[in-house]
PDB file of C-alpha atoms in Angstrom:
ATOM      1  CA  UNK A   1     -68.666  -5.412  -1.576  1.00 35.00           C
ATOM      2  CA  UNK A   2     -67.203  -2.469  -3.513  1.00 45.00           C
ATOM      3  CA  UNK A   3     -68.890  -2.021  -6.908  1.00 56.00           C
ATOM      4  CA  UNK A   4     -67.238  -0.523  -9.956  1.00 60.00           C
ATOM      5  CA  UNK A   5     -63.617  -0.901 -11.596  1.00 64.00           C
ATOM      6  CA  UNK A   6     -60.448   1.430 -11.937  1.00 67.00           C
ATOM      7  CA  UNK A   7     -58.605   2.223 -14.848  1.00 70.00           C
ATOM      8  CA  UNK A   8     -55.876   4.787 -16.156  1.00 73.00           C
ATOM      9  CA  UNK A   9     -55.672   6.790 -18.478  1.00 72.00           C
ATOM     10  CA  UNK A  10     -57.337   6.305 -22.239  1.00 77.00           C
ATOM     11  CA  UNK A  11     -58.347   9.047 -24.692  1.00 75.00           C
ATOM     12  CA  UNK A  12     -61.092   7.801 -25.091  1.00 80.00           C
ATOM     13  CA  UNK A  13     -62.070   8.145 -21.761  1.00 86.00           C
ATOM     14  CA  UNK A  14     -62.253  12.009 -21.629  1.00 91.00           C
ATOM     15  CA  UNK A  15     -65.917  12.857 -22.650  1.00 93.00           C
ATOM     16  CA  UNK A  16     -66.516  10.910 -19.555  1.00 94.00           C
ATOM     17  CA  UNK A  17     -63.713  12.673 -17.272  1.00 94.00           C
ATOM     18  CA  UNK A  18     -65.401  15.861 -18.736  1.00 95.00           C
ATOM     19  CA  UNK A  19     -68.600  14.584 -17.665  1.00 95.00           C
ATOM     20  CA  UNK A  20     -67.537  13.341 -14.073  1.00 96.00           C
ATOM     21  CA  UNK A  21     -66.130  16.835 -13.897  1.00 95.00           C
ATOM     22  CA  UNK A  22     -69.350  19.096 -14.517  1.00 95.00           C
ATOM     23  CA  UNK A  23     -70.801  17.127 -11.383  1.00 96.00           C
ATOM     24  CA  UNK A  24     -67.925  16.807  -9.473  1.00 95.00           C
ATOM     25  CA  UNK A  25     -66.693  20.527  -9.378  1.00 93.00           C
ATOM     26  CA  UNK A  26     -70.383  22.323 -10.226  1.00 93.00           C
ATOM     27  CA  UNK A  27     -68.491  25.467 -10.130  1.00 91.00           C
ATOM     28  CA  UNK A  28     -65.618  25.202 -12.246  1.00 91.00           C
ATOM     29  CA  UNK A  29     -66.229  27.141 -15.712  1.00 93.00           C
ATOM     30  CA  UNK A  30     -67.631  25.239 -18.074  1.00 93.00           C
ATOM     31  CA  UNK A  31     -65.534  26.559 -21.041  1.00 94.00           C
ATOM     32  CA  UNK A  32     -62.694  25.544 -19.455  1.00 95.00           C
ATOM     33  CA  UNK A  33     -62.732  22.069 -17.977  1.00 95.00           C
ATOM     34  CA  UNK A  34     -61.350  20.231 -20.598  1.00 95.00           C
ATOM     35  CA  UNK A  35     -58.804  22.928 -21.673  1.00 95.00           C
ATOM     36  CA  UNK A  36     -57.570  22.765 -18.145  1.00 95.00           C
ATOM     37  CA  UNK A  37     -58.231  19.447 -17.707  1.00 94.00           C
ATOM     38  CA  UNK A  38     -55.462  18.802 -21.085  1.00 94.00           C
ATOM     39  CA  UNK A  39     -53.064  20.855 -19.399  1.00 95.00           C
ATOM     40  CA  UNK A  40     -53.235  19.853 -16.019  1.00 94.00           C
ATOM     41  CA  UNK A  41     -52.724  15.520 -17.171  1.00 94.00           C
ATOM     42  CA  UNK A  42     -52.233  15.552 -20.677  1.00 93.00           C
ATOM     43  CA  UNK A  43     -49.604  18.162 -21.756  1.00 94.00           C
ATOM     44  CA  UNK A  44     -47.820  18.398 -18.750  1.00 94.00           C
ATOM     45  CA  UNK A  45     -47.003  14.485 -19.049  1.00 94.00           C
ATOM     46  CA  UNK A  46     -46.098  15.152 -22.796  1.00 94.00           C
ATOM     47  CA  UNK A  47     -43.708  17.826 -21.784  1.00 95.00           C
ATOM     48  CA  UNK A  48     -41.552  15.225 -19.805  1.00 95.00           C
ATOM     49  CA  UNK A  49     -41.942  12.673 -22.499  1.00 95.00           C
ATOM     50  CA  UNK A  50     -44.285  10.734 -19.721  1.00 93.00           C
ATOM     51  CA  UNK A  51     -47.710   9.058 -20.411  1.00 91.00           C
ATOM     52  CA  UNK A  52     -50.608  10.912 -18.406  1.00 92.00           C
ATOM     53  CA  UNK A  53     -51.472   9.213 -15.160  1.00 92.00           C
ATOM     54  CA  UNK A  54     -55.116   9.527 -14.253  1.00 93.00           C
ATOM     55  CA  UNK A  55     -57.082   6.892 -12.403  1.00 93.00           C
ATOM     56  CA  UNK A  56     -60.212   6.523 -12.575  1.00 93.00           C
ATOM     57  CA  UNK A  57     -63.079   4.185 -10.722  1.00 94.00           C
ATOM     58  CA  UNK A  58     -66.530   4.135 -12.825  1.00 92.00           C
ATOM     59  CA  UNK A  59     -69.705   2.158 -11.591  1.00 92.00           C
ATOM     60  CA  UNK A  60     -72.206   1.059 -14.013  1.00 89.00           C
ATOM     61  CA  UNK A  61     -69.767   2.925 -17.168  1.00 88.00           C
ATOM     62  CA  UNK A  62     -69.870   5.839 -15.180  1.00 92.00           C
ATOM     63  CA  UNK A  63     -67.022   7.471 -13.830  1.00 94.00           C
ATOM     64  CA  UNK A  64     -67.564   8.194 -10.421  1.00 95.00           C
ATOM     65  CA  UNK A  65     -63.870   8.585  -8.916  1.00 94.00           C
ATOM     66  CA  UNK A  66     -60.722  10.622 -10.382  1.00 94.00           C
ATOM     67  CA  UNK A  67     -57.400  11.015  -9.315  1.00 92.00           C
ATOM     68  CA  UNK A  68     -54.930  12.869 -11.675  1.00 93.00           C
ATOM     69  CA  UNK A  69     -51.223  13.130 -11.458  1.00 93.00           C
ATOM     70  CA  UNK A  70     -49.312  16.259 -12.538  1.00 95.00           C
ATOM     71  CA  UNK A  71     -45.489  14.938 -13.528  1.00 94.00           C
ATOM     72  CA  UNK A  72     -42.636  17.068 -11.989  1.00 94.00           C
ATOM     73  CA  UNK A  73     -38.833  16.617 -11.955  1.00 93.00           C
ATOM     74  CA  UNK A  74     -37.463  16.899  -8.304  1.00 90.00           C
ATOM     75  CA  UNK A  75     -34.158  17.544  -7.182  1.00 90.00           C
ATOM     76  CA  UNK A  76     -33.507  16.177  -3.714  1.00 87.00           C
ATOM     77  CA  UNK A  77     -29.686  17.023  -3.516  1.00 90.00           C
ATOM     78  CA  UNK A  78     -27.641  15.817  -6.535  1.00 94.00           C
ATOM     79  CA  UNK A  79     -30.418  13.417  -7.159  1.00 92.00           C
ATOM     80  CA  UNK A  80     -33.504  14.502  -9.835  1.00 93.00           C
ATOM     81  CA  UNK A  81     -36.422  12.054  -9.837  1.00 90.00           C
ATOM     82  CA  UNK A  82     -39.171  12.084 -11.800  1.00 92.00           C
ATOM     83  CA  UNK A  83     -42.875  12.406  -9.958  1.00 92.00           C
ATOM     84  CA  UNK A  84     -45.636  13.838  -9.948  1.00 93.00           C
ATOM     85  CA  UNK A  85     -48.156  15.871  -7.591  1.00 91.00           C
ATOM     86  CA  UNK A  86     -51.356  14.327  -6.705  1.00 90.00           C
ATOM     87  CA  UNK A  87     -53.955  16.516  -7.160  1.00 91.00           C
ATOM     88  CA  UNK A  88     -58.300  16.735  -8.297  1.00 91.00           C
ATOM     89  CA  UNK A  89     -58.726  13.498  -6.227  1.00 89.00           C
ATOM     90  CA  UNK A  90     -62.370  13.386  -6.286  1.00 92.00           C
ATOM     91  CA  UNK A  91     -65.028  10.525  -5.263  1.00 93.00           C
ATOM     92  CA  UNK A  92     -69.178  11.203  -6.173  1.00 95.00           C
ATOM     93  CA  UNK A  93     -70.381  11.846  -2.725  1.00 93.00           C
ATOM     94  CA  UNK A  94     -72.898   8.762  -3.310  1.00 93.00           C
ATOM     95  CA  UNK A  95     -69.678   6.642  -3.400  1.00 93.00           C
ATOM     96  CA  UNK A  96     -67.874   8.152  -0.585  1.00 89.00           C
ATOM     97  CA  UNK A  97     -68.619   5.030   2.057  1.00 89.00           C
ATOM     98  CA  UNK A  98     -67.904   2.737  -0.694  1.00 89.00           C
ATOM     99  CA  UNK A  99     -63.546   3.218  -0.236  1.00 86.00           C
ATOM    100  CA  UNK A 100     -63.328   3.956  -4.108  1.00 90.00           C
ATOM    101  CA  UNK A 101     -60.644   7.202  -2.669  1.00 86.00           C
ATOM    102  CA  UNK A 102     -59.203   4.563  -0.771  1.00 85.00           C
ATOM    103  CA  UNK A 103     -58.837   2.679  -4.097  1.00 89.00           C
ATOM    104  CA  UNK A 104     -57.768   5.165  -6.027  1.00 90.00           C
ATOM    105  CA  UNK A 105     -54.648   6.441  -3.727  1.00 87.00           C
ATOM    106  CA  UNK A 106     -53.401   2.539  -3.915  1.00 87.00           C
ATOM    107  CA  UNK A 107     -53.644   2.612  -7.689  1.00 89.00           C
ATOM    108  CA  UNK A 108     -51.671   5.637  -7.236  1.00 88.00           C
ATOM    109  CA  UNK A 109     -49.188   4.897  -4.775  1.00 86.00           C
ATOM    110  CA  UNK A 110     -48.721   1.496  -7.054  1.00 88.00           C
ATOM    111  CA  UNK A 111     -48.201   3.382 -10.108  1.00 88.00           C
ATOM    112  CA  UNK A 112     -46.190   6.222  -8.504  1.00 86.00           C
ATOM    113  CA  UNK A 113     -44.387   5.208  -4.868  1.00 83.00           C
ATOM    114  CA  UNK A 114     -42.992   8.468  -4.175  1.00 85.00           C
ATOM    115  CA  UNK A 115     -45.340  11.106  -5.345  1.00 86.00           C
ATOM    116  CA  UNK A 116     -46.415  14.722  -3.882  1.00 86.00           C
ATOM    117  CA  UNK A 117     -49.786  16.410  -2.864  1.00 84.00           C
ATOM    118  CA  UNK A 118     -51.303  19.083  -1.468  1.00 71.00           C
ATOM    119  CA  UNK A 119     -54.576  20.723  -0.707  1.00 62.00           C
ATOM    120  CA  UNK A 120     -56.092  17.121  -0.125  1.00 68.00           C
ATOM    121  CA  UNK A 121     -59.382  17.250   1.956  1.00 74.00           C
ATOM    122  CA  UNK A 122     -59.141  15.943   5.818  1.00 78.00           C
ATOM    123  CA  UNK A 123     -60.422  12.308   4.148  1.00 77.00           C
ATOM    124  CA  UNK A 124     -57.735  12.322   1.732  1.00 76.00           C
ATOM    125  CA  UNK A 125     -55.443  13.264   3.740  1.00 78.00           C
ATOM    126  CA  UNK A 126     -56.291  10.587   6.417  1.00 80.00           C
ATOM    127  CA  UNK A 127     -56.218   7.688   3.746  1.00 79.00           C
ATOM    128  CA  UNK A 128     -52.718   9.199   2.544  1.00 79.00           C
ATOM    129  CA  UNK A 129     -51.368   8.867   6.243  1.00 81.00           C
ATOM    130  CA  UNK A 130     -53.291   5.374   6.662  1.00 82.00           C
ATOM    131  CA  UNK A 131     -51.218   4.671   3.150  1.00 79.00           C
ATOM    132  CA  UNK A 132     -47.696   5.821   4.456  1.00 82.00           C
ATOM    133  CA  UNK A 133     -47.533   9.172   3.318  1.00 80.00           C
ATOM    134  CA  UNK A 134     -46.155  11.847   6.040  1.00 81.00           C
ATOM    135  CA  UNK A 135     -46.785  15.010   6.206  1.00 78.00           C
ATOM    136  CA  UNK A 136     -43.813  17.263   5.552  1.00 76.00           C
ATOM    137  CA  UNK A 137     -44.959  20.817   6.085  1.00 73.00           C
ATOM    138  CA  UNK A 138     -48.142  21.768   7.128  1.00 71.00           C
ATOM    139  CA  UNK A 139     -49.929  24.052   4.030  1.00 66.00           C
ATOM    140  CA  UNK A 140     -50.335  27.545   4.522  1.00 70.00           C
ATOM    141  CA  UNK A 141     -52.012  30.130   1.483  1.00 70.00           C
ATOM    142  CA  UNK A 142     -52.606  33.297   1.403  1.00 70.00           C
ATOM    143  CA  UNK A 143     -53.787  35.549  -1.344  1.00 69.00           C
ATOM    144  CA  UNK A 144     -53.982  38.847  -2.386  1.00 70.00           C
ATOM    145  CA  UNK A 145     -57.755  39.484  -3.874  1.00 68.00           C
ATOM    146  CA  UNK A 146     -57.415  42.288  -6.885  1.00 70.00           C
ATOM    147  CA  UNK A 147     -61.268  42.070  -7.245  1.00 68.00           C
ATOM    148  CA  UNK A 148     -63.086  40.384  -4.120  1.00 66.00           C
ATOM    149  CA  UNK A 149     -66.146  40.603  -5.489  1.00 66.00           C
ATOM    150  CA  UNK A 150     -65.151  38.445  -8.709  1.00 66.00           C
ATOM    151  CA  UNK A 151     -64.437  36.110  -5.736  1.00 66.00           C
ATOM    152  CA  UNK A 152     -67.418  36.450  -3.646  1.00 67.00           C
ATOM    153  CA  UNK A 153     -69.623  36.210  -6.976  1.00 67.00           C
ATOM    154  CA  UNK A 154     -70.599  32.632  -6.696  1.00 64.00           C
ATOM    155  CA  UNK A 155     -70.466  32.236  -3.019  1.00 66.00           C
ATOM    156  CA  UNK A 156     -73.128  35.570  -2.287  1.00 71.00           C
ATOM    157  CA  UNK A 157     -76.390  37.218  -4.353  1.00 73.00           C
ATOM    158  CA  UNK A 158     -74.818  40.193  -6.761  1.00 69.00           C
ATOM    159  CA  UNK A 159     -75.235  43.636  -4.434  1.00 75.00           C
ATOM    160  CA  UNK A 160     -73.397  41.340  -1.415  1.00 74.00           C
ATOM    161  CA  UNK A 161     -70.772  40.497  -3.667  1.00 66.00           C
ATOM    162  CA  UNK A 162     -70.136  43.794  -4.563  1.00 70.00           C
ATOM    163  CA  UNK A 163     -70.294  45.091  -1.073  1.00 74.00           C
ATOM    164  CA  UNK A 164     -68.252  42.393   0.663  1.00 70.00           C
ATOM    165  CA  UNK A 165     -65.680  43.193  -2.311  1.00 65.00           C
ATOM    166  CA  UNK A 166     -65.595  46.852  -1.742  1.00 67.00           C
ATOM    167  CA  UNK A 167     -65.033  46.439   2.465  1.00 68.00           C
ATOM    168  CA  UNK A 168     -62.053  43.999   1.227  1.00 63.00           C
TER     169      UNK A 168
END
């Protein structure tokens, strides 16, 4: 069977969720994953006078799942709900074939019925359509690159960066 447990929010929790983060996201900035982290869950719930929704699944005491909830107000005609978009779902690839993302979209959908998301992964997005969700517009992004080789940086060695940047 499935190993592990999933909880909310606590915060107590976050030296762990900082943690989980460092290995989950190896190239986020260091300096800033618990400042963004805050504002992402924490202060965006506070703003709306809303407890942060996070779930998380840990194995052994160690988080190894996260999915994070950022609260919005919606207006859908004269209506205005309160909900959130679903977003930093992340499972430890060792725990991938144990459903734990499974898991932690039905905590979610529990918690939150209607709820929004976007930039999923093909797996999340195939347990969110196995859950109920549909798919109201397919995503499209663009960007404008001021400084390509910032971009390319982490992805290529220094004097590519620089001259992939330039021919952008």
């Amino acid at each position: 069977g499935v190993g592990g447990r999933t909880e909310g929010y606590a915060p107590e929790s976050e030296a762990d969720v900082f943690a989980f983060q460092r290995v989950a996201w190896p190239g986020r900035r260091e300096d800033l994953i618990a400042a963004r982290w805050r504002w992402m869950f924490v202060e965006s719930a506070r703003r709306l006078h809303l407890a942060p929704r996070v779930w998380l699944h840990r194995h052994g005491g160690r988080i190894v799942g996260h999915n994070g909830a950022i609260p919005v107000r919606l207006k859908i005609g004269d209506e205005e709900q309160t909900t959130a978009w679903l977003v930093d779902t992340m499972v430890l690839a060792e725990y991938r074939r144990e459903a734990v993302g499974a898991r932690l979209m039905v905590e979610a959908h529990e918690d939150l019925p209607f709820a929004l998301s976007l930039g999923q992964t093909e797996q999340m997005r195939a347990i969110q359509l196995r859950l109920g969700w549909h798919q109201v517009a397919p995503l499209e992004t663009a960007q404008l690159l001021i400084r390509p080789e910032r971009v390319l940086k982490g992805k290529l060695p220094g004097p590519a960066a620089l001259a992939a940047g330039l021919a952008l």
